mmCIF file of C-alpha atoms in Angstrom:
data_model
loop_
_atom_site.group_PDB
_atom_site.id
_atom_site.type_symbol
_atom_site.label_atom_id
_atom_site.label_comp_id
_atom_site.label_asym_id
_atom_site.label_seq_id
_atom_site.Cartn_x
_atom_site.Cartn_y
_atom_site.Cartn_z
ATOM 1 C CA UNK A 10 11.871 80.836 38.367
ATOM 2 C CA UNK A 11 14.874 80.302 40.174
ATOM 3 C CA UNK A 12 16.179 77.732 42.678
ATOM 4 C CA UNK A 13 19.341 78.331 45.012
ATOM 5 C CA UNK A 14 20.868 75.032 46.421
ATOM 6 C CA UNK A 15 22.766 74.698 49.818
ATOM 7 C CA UNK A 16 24.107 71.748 50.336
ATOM 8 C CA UNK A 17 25.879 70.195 53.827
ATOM 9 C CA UNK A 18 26.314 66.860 55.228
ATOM 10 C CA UNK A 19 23.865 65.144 53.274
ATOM 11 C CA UNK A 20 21.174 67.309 53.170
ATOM 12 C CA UNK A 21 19.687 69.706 50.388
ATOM 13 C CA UNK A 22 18.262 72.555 50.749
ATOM 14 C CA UNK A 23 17.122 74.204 47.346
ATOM 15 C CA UNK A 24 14.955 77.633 47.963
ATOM 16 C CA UNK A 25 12.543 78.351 44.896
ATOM 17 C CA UNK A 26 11.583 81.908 43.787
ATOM 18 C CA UNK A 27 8.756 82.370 41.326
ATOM 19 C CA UNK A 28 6.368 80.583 38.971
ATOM 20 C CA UNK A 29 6.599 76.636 38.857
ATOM 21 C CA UNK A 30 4.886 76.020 35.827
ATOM 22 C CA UNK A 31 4.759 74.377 32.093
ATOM 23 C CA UNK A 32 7.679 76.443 30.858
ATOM 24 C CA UNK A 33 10.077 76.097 34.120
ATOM 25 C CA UNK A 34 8.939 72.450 35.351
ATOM 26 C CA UNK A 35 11.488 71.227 33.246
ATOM 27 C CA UNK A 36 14.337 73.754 34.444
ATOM 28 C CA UNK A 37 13.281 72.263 38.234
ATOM 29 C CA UNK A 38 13.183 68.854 37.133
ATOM 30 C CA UNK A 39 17.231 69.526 35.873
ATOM 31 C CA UNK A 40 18.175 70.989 39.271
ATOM 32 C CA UNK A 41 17.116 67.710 41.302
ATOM 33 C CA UNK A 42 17.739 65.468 38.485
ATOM 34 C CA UNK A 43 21.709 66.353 39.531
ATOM 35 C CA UNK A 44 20.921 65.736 43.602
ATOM 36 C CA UNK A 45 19.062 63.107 42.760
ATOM 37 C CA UNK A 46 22.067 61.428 40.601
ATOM 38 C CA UNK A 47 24.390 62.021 43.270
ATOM 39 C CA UNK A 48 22.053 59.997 45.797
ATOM 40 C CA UNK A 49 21.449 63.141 48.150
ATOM 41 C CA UNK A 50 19.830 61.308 51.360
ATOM 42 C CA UNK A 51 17.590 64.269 52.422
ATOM 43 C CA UNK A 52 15.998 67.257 50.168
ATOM 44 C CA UNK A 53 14.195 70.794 51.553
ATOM 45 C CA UNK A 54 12.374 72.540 49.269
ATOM 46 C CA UNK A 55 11.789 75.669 50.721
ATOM 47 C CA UNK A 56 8.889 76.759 48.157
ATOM 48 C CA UNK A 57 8.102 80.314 50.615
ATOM 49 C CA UNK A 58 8.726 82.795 47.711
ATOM 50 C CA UNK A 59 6.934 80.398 45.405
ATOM 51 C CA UNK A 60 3.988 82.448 43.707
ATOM 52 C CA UNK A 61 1.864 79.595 41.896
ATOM 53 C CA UNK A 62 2.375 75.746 40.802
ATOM 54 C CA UNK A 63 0.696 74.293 37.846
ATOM 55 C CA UNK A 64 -0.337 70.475 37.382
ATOM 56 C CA UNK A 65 2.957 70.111 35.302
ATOM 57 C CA UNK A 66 4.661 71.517 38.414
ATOM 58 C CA UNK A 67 3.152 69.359 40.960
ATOM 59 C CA UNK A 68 3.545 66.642 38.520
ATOM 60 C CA UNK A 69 7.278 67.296 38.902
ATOM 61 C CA UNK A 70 7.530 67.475 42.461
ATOM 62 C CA UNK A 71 6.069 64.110 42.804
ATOM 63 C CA UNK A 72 8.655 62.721 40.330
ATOM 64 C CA UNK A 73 11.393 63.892 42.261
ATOM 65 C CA UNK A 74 9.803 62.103 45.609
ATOM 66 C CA UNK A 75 9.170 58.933 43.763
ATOM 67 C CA UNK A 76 12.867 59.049 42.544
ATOM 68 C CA UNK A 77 14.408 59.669 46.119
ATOM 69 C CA UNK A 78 12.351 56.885 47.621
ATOM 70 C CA UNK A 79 13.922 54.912 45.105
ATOM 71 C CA UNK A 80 17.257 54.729 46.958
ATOM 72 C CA UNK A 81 16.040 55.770 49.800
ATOM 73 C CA UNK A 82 15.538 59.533 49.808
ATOM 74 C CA UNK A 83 13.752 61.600 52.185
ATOM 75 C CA UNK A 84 12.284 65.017 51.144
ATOM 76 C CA UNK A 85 10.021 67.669 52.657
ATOM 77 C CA UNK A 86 8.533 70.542 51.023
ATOM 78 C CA UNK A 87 8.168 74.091 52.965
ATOM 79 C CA UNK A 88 6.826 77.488 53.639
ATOM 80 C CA UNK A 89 4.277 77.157 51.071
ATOM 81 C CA UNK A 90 1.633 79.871 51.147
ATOM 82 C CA UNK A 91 -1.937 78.970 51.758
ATOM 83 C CA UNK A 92 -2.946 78.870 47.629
ATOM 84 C CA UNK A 93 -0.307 76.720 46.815
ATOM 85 C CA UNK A 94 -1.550 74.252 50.054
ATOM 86 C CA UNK A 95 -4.757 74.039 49.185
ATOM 87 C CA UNK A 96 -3.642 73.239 45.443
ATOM 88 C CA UNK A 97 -1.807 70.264 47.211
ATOM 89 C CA UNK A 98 -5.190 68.890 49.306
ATOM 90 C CA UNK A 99 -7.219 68.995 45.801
ATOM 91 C CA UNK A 100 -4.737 66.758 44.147
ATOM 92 C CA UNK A 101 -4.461 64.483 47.514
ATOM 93 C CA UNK A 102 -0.710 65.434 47.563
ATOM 94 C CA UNK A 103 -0.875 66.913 50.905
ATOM 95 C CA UNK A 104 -0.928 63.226 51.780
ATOM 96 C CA UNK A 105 1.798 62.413 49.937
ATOM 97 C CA UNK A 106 4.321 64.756 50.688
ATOM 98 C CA UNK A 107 5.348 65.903 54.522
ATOM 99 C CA UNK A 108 4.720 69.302 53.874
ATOM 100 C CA UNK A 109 6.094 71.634 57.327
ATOM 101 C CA UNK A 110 5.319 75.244 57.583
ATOM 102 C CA UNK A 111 8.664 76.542 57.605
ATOM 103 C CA UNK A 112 12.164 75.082 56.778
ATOM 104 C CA UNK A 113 13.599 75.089 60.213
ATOM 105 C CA UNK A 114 10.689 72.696 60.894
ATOM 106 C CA UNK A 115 11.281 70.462 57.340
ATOM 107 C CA UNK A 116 14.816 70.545 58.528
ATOM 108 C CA UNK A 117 14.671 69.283 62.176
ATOM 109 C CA UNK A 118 13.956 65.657 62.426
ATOM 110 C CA UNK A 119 15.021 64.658 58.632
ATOM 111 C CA UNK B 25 -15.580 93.396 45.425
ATOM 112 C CA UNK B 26 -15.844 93.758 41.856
ATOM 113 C CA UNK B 27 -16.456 91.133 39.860
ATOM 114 C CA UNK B 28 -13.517 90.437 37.523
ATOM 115 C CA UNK B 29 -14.916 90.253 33.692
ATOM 116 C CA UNK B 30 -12.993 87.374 31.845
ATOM 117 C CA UNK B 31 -15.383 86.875 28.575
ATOM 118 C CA UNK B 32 -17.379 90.237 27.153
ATOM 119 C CA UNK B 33 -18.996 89.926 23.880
ATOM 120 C CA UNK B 34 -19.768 93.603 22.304
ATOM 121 C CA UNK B 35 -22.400 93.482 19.518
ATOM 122 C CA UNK B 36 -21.454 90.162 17.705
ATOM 123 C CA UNK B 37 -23.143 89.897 14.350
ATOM 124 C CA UNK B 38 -22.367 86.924 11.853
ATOM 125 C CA UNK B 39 -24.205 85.933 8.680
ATOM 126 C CA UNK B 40 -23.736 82.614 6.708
ATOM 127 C CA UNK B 41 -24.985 83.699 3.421
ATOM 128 C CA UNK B 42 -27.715 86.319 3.514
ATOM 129 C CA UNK B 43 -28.553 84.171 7.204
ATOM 130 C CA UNK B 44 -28.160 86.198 10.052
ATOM 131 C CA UNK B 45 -27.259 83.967 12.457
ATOM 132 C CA UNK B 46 -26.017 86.101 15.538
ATOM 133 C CA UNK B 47 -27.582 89.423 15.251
ATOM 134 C CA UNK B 48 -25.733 91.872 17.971
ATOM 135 C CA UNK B 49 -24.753 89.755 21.105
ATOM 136 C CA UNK B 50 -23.620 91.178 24.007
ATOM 137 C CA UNK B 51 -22.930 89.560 27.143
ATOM 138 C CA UNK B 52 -20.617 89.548 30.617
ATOM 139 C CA UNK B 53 -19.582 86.594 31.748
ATOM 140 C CA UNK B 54 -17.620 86.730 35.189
ATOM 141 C CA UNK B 55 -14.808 84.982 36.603
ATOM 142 C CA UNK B 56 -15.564 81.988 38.728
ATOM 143 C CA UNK B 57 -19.325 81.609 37.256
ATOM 144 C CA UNK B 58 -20.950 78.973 35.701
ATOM 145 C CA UNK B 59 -22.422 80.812 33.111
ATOM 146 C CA UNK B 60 -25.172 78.881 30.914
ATOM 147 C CA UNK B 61 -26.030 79.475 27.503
ATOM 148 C CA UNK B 62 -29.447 77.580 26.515
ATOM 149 C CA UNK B 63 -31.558 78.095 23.213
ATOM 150 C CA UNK B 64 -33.412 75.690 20.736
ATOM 151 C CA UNK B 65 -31.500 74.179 18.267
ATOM 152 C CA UNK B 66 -30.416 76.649 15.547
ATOM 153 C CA UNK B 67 -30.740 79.375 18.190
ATOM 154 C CA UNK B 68 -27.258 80.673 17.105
ATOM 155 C CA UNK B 69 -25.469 79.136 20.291
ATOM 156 C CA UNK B 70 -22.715 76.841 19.544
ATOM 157 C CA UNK B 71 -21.990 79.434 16.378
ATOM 158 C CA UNK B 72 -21.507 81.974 19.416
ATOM 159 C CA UNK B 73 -19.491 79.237 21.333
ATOM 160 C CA UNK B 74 -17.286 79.162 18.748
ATOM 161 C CA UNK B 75 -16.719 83.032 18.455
ATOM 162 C CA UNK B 76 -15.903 82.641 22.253
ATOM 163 C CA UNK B 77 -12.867 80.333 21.525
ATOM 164 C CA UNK B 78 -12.027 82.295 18.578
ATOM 165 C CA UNK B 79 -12.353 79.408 16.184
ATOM 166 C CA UNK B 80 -15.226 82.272 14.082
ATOM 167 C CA UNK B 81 -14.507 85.885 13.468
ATOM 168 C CA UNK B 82 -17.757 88.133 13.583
ATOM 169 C CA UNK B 83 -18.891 90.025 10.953
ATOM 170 C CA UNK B 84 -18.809 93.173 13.120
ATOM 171 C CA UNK B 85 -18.324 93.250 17.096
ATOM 172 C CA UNK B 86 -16.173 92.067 19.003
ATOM 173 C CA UNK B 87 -15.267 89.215 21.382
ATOM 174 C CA UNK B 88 -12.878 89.721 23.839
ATOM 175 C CA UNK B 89 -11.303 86.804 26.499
ATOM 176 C CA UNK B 90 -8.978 87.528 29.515
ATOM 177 C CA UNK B 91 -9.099 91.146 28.951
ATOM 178 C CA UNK B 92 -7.641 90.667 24.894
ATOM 179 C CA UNK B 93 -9.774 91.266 21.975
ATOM 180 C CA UNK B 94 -9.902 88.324 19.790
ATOM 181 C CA UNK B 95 -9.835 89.801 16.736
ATOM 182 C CA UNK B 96 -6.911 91.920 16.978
ATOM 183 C CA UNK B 97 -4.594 89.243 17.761
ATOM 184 C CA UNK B 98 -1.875 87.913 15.943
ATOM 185 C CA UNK B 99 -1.295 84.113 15.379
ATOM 186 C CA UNK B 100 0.958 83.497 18.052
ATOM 187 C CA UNK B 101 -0.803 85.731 20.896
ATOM 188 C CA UNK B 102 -4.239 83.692 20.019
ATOM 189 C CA UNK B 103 -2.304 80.678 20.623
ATOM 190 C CA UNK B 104 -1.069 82.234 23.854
ATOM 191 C CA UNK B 105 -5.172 83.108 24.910
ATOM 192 C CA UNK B 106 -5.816 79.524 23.566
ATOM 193 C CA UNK B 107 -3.332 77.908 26.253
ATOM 194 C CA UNK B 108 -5.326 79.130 28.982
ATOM 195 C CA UNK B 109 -8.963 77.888 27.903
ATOM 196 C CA UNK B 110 -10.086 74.207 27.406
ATOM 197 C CA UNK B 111 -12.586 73.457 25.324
ATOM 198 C CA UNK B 112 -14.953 69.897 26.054
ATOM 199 C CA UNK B 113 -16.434 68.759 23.047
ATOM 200 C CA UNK B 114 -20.509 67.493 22.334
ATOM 201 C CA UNK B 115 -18.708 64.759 20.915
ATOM 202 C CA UNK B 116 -16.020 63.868 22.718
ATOM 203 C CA UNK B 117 -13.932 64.296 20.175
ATOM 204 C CA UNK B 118 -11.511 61.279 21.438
ATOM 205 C CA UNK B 119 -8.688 59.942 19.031
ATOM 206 C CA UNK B 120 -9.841 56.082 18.648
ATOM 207 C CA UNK B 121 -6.271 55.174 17.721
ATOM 208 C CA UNK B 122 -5.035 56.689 21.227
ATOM 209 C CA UNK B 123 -5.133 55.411 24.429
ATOM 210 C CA UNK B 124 -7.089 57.017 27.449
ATOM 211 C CA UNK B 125 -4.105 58.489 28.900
ATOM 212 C CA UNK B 126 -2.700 60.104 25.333
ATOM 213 C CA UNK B 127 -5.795 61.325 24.457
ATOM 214 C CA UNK B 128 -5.633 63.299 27.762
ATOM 215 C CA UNK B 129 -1.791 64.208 27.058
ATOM 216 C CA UNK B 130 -1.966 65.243 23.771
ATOM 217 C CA UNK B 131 -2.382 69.415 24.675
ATOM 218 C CA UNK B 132 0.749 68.572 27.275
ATOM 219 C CA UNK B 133 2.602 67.199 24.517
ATOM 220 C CA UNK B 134 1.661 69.587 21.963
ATOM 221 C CA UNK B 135 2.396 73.422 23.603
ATOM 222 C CA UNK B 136 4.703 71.974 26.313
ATOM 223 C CA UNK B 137 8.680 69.759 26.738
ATOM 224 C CA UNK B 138 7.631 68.060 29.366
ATOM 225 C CA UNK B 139 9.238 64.709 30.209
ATOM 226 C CA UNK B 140 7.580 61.684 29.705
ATOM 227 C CA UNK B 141 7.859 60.901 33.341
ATOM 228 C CA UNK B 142 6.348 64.463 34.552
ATOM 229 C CA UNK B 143 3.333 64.229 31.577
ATOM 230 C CA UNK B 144 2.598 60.353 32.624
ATOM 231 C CA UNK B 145 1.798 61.737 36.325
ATOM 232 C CA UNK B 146 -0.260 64.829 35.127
ATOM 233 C CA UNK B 147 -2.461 62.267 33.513
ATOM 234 C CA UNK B 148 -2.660 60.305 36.478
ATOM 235 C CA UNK B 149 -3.649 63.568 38.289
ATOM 236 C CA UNK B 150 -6.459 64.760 36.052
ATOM 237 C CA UNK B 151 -7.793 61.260 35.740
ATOM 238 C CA UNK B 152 -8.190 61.173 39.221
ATOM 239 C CA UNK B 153 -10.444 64.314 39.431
ATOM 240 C CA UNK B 154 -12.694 63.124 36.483
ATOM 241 C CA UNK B 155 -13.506 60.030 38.311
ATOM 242 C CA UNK B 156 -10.844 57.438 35.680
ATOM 243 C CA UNK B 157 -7.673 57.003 37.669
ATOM 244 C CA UNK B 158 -6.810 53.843 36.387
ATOM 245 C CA UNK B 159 -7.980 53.969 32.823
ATOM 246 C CA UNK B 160 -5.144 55.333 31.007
ATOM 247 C CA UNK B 161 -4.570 52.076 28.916
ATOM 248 C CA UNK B 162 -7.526 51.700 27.587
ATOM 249 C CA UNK B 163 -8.585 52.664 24.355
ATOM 250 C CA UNK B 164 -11.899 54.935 23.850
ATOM 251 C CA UNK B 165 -13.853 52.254 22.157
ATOM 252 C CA UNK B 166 -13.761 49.940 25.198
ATOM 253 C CA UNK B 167 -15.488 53.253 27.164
ATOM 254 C CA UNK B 168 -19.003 54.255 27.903
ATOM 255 C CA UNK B 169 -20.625 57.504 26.340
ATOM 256 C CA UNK B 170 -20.171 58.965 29.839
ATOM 257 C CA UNK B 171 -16.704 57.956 30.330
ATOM 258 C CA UNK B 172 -15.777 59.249 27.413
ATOM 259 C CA UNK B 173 -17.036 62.420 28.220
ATOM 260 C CA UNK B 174 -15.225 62.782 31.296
ATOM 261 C CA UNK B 175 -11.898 62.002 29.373
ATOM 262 C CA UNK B 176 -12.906 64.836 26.919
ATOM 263 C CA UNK B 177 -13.257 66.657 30.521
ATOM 264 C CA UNK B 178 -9.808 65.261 31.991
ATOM 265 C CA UNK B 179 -7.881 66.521 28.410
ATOM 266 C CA UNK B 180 -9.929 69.907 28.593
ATOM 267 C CA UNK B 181 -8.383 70.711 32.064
ATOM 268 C CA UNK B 182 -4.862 68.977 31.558
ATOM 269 C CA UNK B 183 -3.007 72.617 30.915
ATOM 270 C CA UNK B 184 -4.890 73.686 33.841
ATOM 271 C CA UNK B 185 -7.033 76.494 31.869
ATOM 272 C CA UNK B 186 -8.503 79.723 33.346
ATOM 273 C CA UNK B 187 -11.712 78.995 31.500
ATOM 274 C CA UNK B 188 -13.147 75.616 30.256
ATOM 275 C CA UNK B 189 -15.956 75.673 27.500
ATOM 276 C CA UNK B 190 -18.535 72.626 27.085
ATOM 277 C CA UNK B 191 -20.707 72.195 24.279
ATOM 278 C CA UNK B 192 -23.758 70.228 24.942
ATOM 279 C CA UNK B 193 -21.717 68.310 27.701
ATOM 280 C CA UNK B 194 -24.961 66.059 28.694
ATOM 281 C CA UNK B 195 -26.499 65.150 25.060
ATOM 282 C CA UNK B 196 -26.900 61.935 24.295
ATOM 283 C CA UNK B 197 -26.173 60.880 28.087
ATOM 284 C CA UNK B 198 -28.965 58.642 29.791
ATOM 285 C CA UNK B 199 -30.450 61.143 32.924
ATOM 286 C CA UNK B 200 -28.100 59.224 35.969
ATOM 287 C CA UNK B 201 -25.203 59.661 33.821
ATOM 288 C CA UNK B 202 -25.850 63.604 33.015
ATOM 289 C CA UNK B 203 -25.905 63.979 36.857
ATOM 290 C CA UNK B 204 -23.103 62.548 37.416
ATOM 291 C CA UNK B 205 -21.619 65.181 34.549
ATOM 292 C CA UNK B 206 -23.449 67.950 35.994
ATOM 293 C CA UNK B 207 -21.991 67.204 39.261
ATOM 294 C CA UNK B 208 -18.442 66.881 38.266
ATOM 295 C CA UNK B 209 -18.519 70.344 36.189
ATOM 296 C CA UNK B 210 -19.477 72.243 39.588
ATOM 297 C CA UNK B 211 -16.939 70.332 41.306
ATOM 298 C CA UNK B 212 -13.971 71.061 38.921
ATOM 299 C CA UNK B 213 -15.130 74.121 38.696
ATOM 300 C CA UNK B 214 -15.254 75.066 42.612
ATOM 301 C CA UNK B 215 -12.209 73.262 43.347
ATOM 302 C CA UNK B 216 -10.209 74.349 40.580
ATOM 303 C CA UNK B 217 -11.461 78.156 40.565
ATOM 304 C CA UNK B 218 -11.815 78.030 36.541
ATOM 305 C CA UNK B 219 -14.595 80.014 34.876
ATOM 306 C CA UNK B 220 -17.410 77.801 33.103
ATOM 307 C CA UNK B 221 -18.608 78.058 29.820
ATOM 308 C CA UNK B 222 -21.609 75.766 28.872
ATOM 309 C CA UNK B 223 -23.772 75.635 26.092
ATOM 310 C CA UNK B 224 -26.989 73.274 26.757
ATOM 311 C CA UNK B 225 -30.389 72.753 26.040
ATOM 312 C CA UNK B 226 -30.962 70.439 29.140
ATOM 313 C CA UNK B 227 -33.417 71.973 31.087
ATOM 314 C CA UNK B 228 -32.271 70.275 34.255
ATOM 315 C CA UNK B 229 -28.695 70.149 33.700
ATOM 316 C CA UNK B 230 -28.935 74.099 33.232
ATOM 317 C CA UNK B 231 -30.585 74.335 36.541
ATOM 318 C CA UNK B 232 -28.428 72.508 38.525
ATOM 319 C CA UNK B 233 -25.341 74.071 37.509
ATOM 320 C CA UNK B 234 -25.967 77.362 36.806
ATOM 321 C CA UNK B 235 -25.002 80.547 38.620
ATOM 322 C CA UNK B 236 -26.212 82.444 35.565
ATOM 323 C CA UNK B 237 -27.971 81.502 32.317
ATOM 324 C CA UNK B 238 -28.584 83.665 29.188
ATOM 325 C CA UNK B 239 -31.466 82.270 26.840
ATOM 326 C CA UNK B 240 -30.408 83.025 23.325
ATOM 327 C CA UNK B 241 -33.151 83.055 20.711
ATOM 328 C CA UNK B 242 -32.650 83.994 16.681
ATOM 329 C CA UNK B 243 -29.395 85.089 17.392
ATOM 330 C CA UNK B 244 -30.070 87.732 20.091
ATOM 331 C CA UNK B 245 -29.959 87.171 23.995
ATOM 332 C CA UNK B 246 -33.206 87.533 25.137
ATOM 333 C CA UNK B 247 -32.345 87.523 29.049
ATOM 334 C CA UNK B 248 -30.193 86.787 31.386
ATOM 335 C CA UNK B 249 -30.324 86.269 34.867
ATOM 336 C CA UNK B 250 -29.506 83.889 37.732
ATOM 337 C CA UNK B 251 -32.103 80.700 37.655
ATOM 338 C CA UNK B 252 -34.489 81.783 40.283
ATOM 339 C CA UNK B 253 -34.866 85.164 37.816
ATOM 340 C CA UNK B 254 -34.948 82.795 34.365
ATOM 341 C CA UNK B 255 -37.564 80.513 36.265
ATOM 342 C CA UNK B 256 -39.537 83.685 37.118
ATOM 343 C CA UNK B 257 -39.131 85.290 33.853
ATOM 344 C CA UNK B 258 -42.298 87.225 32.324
ATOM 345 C CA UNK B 259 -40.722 86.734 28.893
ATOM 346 C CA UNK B 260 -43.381 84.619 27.010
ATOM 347 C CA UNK B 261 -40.382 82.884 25.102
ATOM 348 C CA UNK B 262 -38.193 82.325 28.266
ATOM 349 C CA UNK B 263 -41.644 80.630 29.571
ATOM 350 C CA UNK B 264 -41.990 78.417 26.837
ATOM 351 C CA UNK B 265 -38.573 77.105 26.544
ATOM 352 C CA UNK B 266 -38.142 76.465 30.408
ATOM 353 C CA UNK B 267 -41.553 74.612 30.267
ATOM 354 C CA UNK B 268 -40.808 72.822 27.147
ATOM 355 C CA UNK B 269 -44.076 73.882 25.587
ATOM 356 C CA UNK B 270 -44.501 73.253 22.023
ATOM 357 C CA UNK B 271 -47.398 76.178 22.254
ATOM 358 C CA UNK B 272 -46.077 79.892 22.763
ATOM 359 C CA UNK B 273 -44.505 82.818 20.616
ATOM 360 C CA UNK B 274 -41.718 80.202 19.809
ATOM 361 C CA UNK B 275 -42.539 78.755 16.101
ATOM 362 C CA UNK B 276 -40.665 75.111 15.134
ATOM 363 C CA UNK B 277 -42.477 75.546 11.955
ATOM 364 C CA UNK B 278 -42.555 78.436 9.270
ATOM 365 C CA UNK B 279 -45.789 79.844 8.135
ATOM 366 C CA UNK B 280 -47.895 77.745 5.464
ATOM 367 C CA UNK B 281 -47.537 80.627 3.248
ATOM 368 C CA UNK B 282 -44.174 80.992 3.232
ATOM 369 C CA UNK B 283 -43.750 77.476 2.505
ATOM 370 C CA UNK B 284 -46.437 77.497 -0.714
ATOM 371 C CA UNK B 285 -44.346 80.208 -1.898
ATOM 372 C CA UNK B 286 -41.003 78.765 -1.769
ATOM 373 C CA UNK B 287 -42.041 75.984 -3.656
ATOM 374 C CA UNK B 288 -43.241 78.160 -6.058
ATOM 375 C CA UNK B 289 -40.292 79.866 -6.365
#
């Protein structure tokens, strides 16, 4: 797994490429840790070239939402392939997360 | 399309002293299925469960899971196979000293470096689809026989496995709560696309979640087939045990003889 990071006035936008699972949650959970440290006001996680997500991954995604809110935060997740939605609507975190189908979409309006 | 084979057993024989307990096995079992292993007590089954999660070696044959033959695996790359099947125990098989929610972290926090943070909302998660969102304090004393089960279930499914095994997942359960068991292994099974393993003797509860069943008796399969086929089975045996009949070519009790002569021995 990999994640790229763009960042410009205020917002994030960190592309994922690969496997979010039990052996890279914790390499994701580093990358925002940092964003999330600095107070970044708005996160995109463009998760397009993202092949599967494990509980452990999902796990961490909602960690890093429940830390943004925390001073405010907002984050939306993108471009995730039909698989990876539907993993999201058996968990119920489709209703957690705004979740937009590409990230020019996540990115207007933040 | 094909269907993908994920667990093939190859003529499995094991003995426990001059006992032959499995006596050539062989059996398919597809991804996606329910698959249903029922027999009498003694029948051999949870002795072939175990050769399924590689806890037994056979004496000759071989098992094979995900495509690797069990018994040419080294430590390490059984652990690896290991990681991607959960196993629910007949008995639970809870830590009483743990809470709820360790019980159901302790796999996370054994094969994994998650943080604390990231394993506490896993828990939540799996909780949540076993019906015990909420529960995580508790300890398994202060639970039901039922609700333990279904935190057995939530810790079998916590490293999100490609196969879950259940041995005698309804025993001991009053007949609402076995539904209600029944009913939450087809629905973690459909929602989370994993493969099901279960090895029952409930006549009902093999019924109801079955998409195939294989009737082991002495050691051997002696059919296999979807549930309309078992129910309509010609085999005398297959009858008896789907009818519960205590009268058939199924014996509970060894020949007079051969008990006179034992105790003469």
């Amino acid at each position: 797994m990999a994640v790229k990071t763009e960042s410009n006035n205020g917002l994030a936008i960190c592309r994922v490429d690969g496997e979010i699972n039990i052996s890279t949650s914790p390499d994701l959970k580093k990358t925002f840790d940092k964003l999330i440290a600095q107070k970044t006001p708005k996160i995109v996680i463009d998760l397009s070239k993202v092949t599967y997500v494990d509980s452990s991954g999902l796990a961490t995604l909602v960690g890093i939402l429940k830390n943004m809110r925390s001073y405010g935060g907002k984050m939306r997740l993108a471009g995730m392939s039909t698989k990876i939605k539907s993993l999201f609507e058996i968990t119920k975190l489709d209703k957690l997360f705004e979740i937009m189908a590409t990230e020019e979409e996540a990115i207007a309006g933040l | 399309m094909e269907k993908e084979i994920v667990i093939k057993a190859e003529g499995v024989v094991k003995k426990f002293g001059d006992r032959t307990v499995l006596n050539g096995i062989n059996l398919d079992i597809y991804r996606g299925e329910t698959f249903v292993i029922m027999g009498g007590s003694g029948c051999g089954k949870s002795t072939f469960l175990r050769h399924l999660i590689g806890a037994l070696k056979p004496d000759s044959g071989r098992v094979s899971l995900l495509g690797k033959d069990l018994s040419k695996l080294q430590e390490d790359e059984l652990d690896a196979v290991k990681k991607k099947i959960g196993m629910s125990f007949q008995s639970s098989a809870l830590f009483d000293s743990m809470t709820v929610g360790d019980n159901v972290a302790l796999p996370l926090k054994e094969h994994a470096k998650l943080d604390k943070s990231v394993v506490d909302i896993v828990v939540k998660m799996k909780l949540e689809l076993v019906g015990l969102r909420g529960f995580e304090d508790l300890m398994p004393s202060q639970l039901s026989g039922g609700m333990r089960k279904r935190v057995g279930l939530a810790r079998a499914i916590v490293m999100d496995p490609e196969i879950v095994f259940y041995d005698e997942p309804t025993a001991g359960l009053d007949p609402i709560v076995s539904g209600v068991i029944d009913k939450l292994i087809l629905d973690l099974s459909k929602k989370l696309s994993i493969t099901s393993v279960v090895v029952t003797h409930d006549m009902k509860s093999v019924f109801s979640i079955a998409d195939r069943i294989a009737m082991l008796y002495e050691g051997r399969v002696l059919e296999v087939g979807t549930p309309d086929e078992i129910r309509k089975s010609k085999n005398q045996m297959v009858q008896q045990f789907v009818s519960g009949s205590p009268d058939g070519p199924i014996k509970f009790f060894q020949q007079k003889d051969d008990y006179l002569e034992q105790l003469m021995k």
